Tab-separated table of C-alpha atoms in Angstrom:
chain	number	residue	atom	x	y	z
A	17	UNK	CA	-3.141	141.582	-79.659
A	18	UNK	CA	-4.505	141.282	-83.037
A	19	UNK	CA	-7.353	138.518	-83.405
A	20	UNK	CA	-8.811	136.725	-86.234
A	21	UNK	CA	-11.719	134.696	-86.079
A	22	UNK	CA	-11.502	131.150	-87.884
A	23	UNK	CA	-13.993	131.037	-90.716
A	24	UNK	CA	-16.380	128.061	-91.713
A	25	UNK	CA	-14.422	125.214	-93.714
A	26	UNK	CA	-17.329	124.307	-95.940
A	27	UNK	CA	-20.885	125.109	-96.521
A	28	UNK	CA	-22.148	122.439	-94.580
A	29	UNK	CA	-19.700	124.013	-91.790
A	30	UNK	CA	-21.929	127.397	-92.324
A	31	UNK	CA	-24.960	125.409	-91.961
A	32	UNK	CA	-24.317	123.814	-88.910
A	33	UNK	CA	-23.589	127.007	-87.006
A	34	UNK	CA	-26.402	128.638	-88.477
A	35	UNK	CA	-28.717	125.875	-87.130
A	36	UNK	CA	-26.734	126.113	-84.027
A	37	UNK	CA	-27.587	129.924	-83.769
A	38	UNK	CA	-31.187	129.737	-84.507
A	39	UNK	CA	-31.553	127.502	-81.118
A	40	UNK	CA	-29.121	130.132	-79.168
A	41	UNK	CA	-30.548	133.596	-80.845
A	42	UNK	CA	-34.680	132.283	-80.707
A	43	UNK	CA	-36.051	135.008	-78.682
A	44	UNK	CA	-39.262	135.523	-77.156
A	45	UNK	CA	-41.393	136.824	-74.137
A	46	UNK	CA	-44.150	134.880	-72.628
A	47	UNK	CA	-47.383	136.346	-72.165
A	48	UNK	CA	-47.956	133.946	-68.913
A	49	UNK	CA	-45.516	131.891	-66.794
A	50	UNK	CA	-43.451	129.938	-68.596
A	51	UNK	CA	-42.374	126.611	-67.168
A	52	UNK	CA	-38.671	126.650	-66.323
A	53	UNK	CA	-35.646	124.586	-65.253
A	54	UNK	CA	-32.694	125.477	-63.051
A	55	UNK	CA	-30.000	124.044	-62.178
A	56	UNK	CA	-28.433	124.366	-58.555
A	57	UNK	CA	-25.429	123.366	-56.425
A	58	UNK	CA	-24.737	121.721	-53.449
A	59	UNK	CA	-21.595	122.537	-51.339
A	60	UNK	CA	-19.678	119.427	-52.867
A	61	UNK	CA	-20.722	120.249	-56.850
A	62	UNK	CA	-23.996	117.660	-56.434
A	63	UNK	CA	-26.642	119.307	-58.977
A	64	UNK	CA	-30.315	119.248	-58.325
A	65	UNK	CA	-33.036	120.608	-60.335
A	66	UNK	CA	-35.497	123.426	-59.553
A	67	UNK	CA	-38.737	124.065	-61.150
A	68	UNK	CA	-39.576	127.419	-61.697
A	69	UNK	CA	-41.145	129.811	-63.916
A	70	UNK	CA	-40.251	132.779	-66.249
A	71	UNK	CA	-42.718	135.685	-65.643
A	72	UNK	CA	-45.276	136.672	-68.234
A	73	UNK	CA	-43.111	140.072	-70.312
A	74	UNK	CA	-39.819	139.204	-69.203
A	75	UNK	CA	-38.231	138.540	-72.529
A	76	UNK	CA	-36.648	135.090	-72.864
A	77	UNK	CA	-33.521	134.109	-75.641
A	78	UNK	CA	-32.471	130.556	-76.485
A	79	UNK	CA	-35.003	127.572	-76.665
A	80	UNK	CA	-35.969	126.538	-73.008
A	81	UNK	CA	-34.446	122.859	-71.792
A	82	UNK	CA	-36.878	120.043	-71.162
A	83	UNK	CA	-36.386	116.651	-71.668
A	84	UNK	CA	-40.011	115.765	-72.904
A	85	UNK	CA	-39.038	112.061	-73.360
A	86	UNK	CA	-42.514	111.598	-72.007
A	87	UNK	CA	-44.305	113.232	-75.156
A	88	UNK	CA	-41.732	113.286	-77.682
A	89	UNK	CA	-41.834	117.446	-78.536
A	90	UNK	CA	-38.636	117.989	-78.688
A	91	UNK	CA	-37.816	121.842	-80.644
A	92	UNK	CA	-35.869	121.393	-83.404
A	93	UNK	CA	-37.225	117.565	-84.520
A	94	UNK	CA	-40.712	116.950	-83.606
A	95	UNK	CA	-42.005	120.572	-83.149
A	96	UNK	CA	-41.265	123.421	-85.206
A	97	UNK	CA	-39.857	127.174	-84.642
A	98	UNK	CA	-43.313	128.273	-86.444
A	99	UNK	CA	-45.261	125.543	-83.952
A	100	UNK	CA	-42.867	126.670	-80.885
A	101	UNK	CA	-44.055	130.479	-81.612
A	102	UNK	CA	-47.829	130.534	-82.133
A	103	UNK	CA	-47.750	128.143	-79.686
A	104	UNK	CA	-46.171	130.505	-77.164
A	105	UNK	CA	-48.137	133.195	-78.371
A	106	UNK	CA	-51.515	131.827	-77.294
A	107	UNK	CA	-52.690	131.660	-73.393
A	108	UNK	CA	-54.357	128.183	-73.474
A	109	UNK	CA	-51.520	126.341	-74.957
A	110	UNK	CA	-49.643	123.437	-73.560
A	111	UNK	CA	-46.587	125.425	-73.337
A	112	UNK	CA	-48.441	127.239	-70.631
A	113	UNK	CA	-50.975	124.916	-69.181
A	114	UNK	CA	-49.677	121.117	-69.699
A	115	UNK	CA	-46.645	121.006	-67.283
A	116	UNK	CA	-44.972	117.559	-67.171
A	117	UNK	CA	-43.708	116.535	-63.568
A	118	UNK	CA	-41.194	113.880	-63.564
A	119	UNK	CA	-40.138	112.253	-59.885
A	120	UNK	CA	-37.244	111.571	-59.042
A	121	UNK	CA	-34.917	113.217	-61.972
A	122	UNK	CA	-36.560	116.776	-62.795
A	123	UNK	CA	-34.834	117.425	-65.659
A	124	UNK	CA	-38.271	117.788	-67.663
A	125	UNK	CA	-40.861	121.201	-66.832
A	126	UNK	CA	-42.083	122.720	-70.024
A	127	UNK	CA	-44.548	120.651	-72.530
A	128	UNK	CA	-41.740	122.165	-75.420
A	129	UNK	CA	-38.085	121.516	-74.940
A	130	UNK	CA	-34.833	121.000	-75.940
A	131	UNK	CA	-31.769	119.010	-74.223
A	132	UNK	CA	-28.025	119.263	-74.561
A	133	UNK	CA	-28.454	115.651	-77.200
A	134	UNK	CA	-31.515	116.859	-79.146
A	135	UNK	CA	-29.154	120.169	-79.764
A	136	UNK	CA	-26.316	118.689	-80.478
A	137	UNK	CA	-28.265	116.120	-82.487
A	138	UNK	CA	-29.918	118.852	-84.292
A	139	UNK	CA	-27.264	120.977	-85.224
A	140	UNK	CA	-25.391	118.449	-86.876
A	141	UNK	CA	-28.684	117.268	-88.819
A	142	UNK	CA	-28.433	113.889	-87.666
A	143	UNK	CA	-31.645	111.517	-88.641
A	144	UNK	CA	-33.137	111.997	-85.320
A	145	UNK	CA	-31.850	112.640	-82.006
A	146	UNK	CA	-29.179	110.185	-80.112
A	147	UNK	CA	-28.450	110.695	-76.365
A	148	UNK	CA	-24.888	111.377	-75.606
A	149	UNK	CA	-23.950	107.650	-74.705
A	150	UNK	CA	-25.317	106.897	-78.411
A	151	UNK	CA	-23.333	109.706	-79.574
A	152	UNK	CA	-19.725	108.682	-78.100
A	153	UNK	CA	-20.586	104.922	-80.182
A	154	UNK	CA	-21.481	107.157	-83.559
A	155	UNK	CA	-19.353	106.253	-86.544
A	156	UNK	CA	-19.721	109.442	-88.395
A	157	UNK	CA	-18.172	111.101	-85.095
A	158	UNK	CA	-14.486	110.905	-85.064
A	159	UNK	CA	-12.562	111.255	-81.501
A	160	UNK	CA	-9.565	113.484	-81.830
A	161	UNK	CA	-6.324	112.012	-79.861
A	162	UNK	CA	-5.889	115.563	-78.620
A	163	UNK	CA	-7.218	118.155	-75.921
A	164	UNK	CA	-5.131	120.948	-77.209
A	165	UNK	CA	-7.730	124.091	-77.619
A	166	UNK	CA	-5.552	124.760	-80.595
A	167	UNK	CA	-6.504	121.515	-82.719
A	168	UNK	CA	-9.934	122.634	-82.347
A	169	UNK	CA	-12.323	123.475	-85.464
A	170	UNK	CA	-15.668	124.965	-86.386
A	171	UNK	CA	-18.823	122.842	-84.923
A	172	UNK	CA	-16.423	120.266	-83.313
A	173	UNK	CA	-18.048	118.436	-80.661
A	174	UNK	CA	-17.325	118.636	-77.041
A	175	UNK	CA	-18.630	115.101	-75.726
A	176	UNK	CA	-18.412	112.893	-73.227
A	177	UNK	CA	-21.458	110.296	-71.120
A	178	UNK	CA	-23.635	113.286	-69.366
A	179	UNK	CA	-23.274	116.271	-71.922
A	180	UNK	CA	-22.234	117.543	-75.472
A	181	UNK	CA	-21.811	121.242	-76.266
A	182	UNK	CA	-20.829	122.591	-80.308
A	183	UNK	CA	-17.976	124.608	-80.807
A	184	UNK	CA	-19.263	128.203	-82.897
A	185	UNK	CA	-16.517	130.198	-82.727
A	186	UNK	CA	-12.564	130.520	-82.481
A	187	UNK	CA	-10.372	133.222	-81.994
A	188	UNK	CA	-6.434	132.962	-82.645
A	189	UNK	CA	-4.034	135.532	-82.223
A	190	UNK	CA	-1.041	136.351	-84.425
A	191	UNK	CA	0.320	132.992	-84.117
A	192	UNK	CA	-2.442	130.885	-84.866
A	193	UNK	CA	-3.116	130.052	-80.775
A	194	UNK	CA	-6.453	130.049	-79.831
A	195	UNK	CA	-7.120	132.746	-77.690
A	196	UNK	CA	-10.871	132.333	-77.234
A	197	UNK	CA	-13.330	129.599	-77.697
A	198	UNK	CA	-16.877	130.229	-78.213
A	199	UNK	CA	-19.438	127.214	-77.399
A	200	UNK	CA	-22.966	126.612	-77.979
A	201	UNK	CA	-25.523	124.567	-75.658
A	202	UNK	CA	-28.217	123.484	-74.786
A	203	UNK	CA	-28.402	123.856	-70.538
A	204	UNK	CA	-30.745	124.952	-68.054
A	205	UNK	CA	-32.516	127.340	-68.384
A	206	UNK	CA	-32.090	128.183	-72.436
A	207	UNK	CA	-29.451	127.687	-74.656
A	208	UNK	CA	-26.614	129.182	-74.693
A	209	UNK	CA	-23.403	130.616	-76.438
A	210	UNK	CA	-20.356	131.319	-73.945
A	211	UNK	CA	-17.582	133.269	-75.152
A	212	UNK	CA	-14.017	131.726	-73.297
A	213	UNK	CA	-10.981	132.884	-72.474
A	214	UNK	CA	-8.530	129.920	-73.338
A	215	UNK	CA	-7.599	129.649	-69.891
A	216	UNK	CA	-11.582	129.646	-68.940
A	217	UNK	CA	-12.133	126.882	-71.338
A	218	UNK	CA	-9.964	124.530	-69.977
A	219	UNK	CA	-10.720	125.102	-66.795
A	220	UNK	CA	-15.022	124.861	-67.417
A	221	UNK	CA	-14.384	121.641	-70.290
A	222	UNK	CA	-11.591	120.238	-69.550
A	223	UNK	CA	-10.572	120.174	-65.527
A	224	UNK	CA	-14.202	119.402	-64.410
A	225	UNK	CA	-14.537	117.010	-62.125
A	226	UNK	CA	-17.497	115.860	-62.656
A	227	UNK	CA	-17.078	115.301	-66.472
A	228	UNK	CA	-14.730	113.934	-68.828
A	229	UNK	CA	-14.890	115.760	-72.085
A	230	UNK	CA	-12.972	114.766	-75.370
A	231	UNK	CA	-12.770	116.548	-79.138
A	232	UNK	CA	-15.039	114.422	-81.484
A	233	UNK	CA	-14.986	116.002	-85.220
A	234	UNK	CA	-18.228	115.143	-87.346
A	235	UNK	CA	-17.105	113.355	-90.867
A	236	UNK	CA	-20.226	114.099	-92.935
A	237	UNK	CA	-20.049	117.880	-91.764
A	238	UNK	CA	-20.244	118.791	-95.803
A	239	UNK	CA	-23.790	117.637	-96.104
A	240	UNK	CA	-25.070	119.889	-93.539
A	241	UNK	CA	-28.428	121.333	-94.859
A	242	UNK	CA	-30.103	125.229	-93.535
A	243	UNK	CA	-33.305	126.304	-93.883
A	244	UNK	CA	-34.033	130.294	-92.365
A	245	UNK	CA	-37.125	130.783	-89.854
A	246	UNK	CA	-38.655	134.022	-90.156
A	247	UNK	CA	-39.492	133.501	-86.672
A	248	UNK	CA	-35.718	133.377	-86.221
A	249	UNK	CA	-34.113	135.677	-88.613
A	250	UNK	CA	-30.289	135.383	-88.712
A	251	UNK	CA	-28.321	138.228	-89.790
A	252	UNK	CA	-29.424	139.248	-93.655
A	253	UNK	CA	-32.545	136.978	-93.081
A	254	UNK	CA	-36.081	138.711	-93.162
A	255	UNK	CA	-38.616	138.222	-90.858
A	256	UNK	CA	-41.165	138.153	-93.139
A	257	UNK	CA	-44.109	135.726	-93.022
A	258	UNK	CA	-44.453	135.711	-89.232
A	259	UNK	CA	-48.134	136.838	-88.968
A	260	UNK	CA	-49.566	135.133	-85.861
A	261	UNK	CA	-53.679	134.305	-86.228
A	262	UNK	CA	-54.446	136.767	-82.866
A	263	UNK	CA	-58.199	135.225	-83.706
A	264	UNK	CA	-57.907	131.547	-83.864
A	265	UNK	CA	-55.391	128.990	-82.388
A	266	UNK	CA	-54.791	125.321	-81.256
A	267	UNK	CA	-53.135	124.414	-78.273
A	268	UNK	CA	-50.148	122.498	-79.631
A	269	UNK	CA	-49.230	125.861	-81.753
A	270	UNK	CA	-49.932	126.184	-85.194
A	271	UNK	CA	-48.907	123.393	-88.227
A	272	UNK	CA	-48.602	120.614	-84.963
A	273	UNK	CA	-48.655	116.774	-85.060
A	274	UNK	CA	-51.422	115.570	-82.990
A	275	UNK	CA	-51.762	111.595	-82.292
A	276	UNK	CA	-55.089	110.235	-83.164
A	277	UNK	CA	-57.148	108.757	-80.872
A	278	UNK	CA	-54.980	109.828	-78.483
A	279	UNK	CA	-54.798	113.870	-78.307
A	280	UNK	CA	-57.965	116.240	-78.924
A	281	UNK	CA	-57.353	119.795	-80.385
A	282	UNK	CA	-58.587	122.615	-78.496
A	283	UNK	CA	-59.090	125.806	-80.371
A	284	UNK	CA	-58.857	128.794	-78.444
A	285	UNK	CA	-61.075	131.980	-80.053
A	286	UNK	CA	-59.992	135.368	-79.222
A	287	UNK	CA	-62.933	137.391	-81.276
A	288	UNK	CA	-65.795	137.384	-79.024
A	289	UNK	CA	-67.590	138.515	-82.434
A	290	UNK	CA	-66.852	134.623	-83.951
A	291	UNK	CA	-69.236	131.945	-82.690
A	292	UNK	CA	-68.246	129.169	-84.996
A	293	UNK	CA	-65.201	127.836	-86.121
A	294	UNK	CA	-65.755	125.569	-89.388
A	295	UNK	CA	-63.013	122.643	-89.918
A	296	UNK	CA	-62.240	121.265	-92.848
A	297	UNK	CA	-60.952	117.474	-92.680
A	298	UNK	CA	-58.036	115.891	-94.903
A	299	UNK	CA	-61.089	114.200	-97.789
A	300	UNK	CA	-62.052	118.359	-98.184
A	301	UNK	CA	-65.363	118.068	-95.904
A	302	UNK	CA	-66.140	121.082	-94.174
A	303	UNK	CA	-67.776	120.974	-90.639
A	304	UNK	CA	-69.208	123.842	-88.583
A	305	UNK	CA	-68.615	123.954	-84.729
A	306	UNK	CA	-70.187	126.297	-82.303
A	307	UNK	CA	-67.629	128.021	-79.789
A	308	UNK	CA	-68.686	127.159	-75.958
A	309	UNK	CA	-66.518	129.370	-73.760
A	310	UNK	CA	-64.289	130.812	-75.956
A	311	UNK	CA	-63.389	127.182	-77.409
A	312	UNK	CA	-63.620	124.452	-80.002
A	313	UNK	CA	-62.356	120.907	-78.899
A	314	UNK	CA	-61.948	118.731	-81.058
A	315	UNK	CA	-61.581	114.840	-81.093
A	316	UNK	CA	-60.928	113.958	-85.141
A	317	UNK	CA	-61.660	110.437	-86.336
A	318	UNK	CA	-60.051	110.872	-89.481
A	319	UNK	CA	-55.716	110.982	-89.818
A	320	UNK	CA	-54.766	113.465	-91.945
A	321	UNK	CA	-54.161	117.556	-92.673
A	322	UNK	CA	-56.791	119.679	-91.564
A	323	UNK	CA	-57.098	123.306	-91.547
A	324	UNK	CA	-59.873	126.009	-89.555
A	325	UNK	CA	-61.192	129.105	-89.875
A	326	UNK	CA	-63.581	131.486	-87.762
A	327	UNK	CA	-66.698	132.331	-89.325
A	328	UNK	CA	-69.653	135.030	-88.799
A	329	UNK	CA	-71.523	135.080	-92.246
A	330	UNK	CA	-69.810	135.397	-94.833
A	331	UNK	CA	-66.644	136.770	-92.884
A	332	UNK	CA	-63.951	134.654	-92.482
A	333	UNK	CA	-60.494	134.825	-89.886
A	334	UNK	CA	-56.920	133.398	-91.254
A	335	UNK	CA	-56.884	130.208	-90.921
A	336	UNK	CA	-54.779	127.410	-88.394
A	337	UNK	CA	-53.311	123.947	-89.381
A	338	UNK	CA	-52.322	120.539	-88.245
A	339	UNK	CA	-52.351	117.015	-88.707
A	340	UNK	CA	-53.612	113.928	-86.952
A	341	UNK	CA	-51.492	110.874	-87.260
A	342	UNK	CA	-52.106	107.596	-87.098
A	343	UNK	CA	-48.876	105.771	-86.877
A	344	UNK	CA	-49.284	102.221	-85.420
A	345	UNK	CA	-47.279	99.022	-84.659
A	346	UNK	CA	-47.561	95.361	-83.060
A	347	UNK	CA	-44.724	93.435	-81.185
A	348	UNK	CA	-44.130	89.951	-81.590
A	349	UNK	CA	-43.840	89.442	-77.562
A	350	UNK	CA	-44.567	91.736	-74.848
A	351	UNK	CA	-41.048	89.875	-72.834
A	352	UNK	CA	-37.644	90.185	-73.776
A	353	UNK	CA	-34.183	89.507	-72.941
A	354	UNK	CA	-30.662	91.292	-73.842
A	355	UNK	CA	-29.248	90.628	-76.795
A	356	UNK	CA	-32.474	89.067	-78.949
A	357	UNK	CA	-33.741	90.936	-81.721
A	358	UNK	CA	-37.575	91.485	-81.723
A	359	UNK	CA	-39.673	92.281	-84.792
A	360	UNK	CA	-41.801	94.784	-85.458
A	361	UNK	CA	-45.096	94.950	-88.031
A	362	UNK	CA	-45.921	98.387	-88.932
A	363	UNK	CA	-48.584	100.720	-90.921
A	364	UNK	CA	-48.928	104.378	-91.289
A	365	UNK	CA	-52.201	105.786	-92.895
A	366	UNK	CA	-50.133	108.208	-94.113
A	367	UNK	CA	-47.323	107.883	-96.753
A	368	UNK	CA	-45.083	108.964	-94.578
A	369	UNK	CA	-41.431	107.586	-93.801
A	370	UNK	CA	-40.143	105.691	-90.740
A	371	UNK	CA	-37.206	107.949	-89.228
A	372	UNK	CA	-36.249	105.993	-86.383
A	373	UNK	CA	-37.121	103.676	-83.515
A	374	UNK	CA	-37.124	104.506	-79.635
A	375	UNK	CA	-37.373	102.378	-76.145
A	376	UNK	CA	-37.882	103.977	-72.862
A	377	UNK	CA	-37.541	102.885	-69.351
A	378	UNK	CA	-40.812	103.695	-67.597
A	379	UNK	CA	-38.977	104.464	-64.577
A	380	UNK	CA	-37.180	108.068	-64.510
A	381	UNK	CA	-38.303	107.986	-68.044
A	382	UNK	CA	-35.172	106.431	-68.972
A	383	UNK	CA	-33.760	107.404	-72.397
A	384	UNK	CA	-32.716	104.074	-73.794
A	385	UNK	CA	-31.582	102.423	-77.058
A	386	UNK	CA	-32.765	103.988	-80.460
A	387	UNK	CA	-31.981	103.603	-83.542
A	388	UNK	CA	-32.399	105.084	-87.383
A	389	UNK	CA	-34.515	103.641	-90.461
A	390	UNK	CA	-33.900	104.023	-93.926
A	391	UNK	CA	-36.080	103.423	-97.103
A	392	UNK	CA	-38.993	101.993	-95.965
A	393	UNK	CA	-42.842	102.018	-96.702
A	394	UNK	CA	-45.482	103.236	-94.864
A	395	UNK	CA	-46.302	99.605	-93.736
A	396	UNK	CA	-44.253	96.520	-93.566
A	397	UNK	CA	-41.932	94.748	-91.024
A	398	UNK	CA	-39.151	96.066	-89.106
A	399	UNK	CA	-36.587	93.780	-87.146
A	400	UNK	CA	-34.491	95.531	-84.123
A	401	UNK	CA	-32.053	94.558	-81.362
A	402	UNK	CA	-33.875	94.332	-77.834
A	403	UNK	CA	-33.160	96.840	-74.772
A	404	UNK	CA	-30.426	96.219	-72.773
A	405	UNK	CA	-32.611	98.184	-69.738
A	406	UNK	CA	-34.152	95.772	-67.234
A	407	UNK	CA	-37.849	96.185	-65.991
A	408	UNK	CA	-40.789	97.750	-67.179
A	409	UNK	CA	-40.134	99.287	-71.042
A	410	UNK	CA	-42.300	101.192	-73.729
A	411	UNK	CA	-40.605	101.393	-77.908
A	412	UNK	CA	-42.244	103.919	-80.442
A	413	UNK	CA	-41.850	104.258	-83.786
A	414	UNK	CA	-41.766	107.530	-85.381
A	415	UNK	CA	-42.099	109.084	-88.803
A	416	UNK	CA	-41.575	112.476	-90.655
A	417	UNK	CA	-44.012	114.647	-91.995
A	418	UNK	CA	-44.162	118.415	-93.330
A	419	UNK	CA	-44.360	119.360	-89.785
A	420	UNK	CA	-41.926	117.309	-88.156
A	421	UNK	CA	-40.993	114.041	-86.538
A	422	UNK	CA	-44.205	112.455	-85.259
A	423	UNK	CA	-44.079	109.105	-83.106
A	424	UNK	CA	-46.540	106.493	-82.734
A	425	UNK	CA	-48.447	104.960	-79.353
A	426	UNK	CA	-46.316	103.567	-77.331
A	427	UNK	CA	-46.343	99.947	-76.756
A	428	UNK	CA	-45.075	98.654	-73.113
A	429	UNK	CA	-43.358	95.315	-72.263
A	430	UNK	CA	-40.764	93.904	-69.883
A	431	UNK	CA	-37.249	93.136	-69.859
A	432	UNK	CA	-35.656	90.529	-68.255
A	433	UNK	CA	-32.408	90.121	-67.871
């Protein structure tokens, strides 16, 4: 049996499976344990999460899962491939040492993550991430009135309430039937690309039990952007420019968002022959700090780009990046009910625009209603619908900068129903 693979129907089309690939193809091996998630079984289906670890030189492909609702890193939106890397490439980061433990649901390990939305969500380039309940309600994501493997395109959208996978490949025989059915994922522990059999697909997606998938299609699929990683080369893509500073390097990975006033920077030094590390702050002053046990920590008063170096004389190592941000925001009330709105007054010291808006149930973390924002300033007022979630609540605001989508302290309240 002769078979053809189906080809992208646009550029954006192209794009979409080439961000999907760069999340599937990352790989790496962790120089120390690397916080894990797996998934397991009971005898009736019932899944249950396991924490576990990936050993130090075991090499690793596909970005890890972690829902790190908690601290907003997600891969893909908020942290960088480049961050992701140097981050896993240094022994003291929080990939390594900043575990997040999350009672009762589990589905969060690693300080870096990605879930099966934030893929999704990426690969598609929506403006930020939407959870798969969000997803089902999006406009620009059209449900097909079919199941038939054979409708299927090119980075349509498996979907339903608990999951959402991308479809990257297709496979038809003579006929045009679709013989095999290749989807990308993000699931525990790394994503994923499965290659199907026809007959496997509909068994996995659509005769499970414990889901109910349906074809979505994504109308704005044309405007699809791509931009290559070195630290993810695709096929015809150079890995070029992926120098890691072995000598200096923060603990949220290099070019990271930090929150200020609310997360130091630790620089680790890995040249015993280095004693200081001199930082220079965002107004160009430079600052000389002496190494105490092979570290710098840092608490920076000033929001901003920053940028360090070790020195010994006149010698000088490569030198790291990041940013603090100071992205801030008061509620009108600290109690709500359904179906109010509530407004928002906000200020960035940093020109920076306001990407989207974010509530969270403190309990289990919850994932709640979010929303997008469009042309507006760096400081102004913002009006938005209230939670639907009863009890104890937190919103953030967050923003985009060169290095990703940054959020700002998190405010708490209640909702009453």
């Amino acid at each position: 049996m002769k078979l053809t693979h189906d080809v992208p129907q646009s550029k954006g089309a192209e794009n979409a499976l080439k961000r999907a690939k760069q999340m599937v193809c990352a790989s790496y091996t962790p120089i120390k344990r690397l916080p894990i998630l797996q998934k397991i079984f009971d005898d009736d289906g019932t899944p249950s999460f396991e924490r576990t670890y990936s050993m130090p030189g075991f090499p690793v492909k596909g970005i890890l899962y972690s829902s790190v609702r908690r601290v907003e890193k997600f891969v893909g939106y908020n942290v960088s491939l480049e961050t992701f890397f140097t981050a896993l490439a240094n022994p003291n980061s929080v990939i390594y040492d900043k575990t997040i433990v999350q009672k009762p649901r589990g589905g969060v390990h690693c300080y870096y993550g990605t879930v099966c939305s934030n893929f999704a969500s990426y690969v598609l380039q929506l403006p930020y991430k939407m959870r798969c309940t969000k997803l089902q309600e999006e406009p620009s994501l059209k449900k097909l009135n079919t199941t038939d493997p054979d409708a299927l395109r090119l980075v349509d959208v498996l979907l339903d309430s608990k999951h959402v996978a991308i479809v990257t490949g297709i496979e038809r025989d003579e006929n045009g039937k679709v013989q095999y059915i290749s989807v990308s994922e993000s699931c525990m522990p790394y994503c994923r690309e499965t290659r199907f059999s026809r007959e496997g697909f509909v068994s996995y997606w659509m005769d499970d039990p414990l889901h109910d998938y349906e074809f979505y299609r994504y109308a704005e699929l044309d405007g699809i952007t791509y931009t290559p990683s070195p630290f993810v080369p695709l096929e015809g893509e150079s890995a070029e420019g992926t120098k890691i500073n072995r000598t200096l390097m923060p603990d949220f990975g290099n070019k990271a968002n930090y929150v200020l006033g609310q997360e130091q920077v630790e620089l680790s030094v890995f040249d015993a022959a280095f004693d200081t590390v001199a930082v220079t702050d965002p107004d160009g002053k430079t600052e000389n700090h002496p190494v105490k046990d092979g570290k710098v920590i840092l608490q920076p008063e000033k929001a901003g780009f920053y940028t360090a170096c070790c020195v010994r004389g006149e010698e000088k190592s490569d030198a790291v990046e990041w940013c603090m941000t100071d992205l801030s925001f008061t509620m009108d009330r600290s109690v709500t009910r359904p179906g109010e709105t509530l407004t928002l007054r906000y200020q960035n010291a940093a020109d920076d625009p306001l990407v989207a808006w974010q509530y969270i149930r403190c309990e289990k973390d919850g994932w709640m209603e979010s929303g997008s924002v469009t042309d507006m300033g760096s400081a102004g007022e913002i009006t938005i619908p209230t939670t639907e979630a009863e009890g104890d609540c937190v919103l953030l605001l967050l923003a985009r900068n060169a290095y990703g989508i940054y959020s700002s302290a998190r405010i708490p309240f209640k909702s009453e129903v």
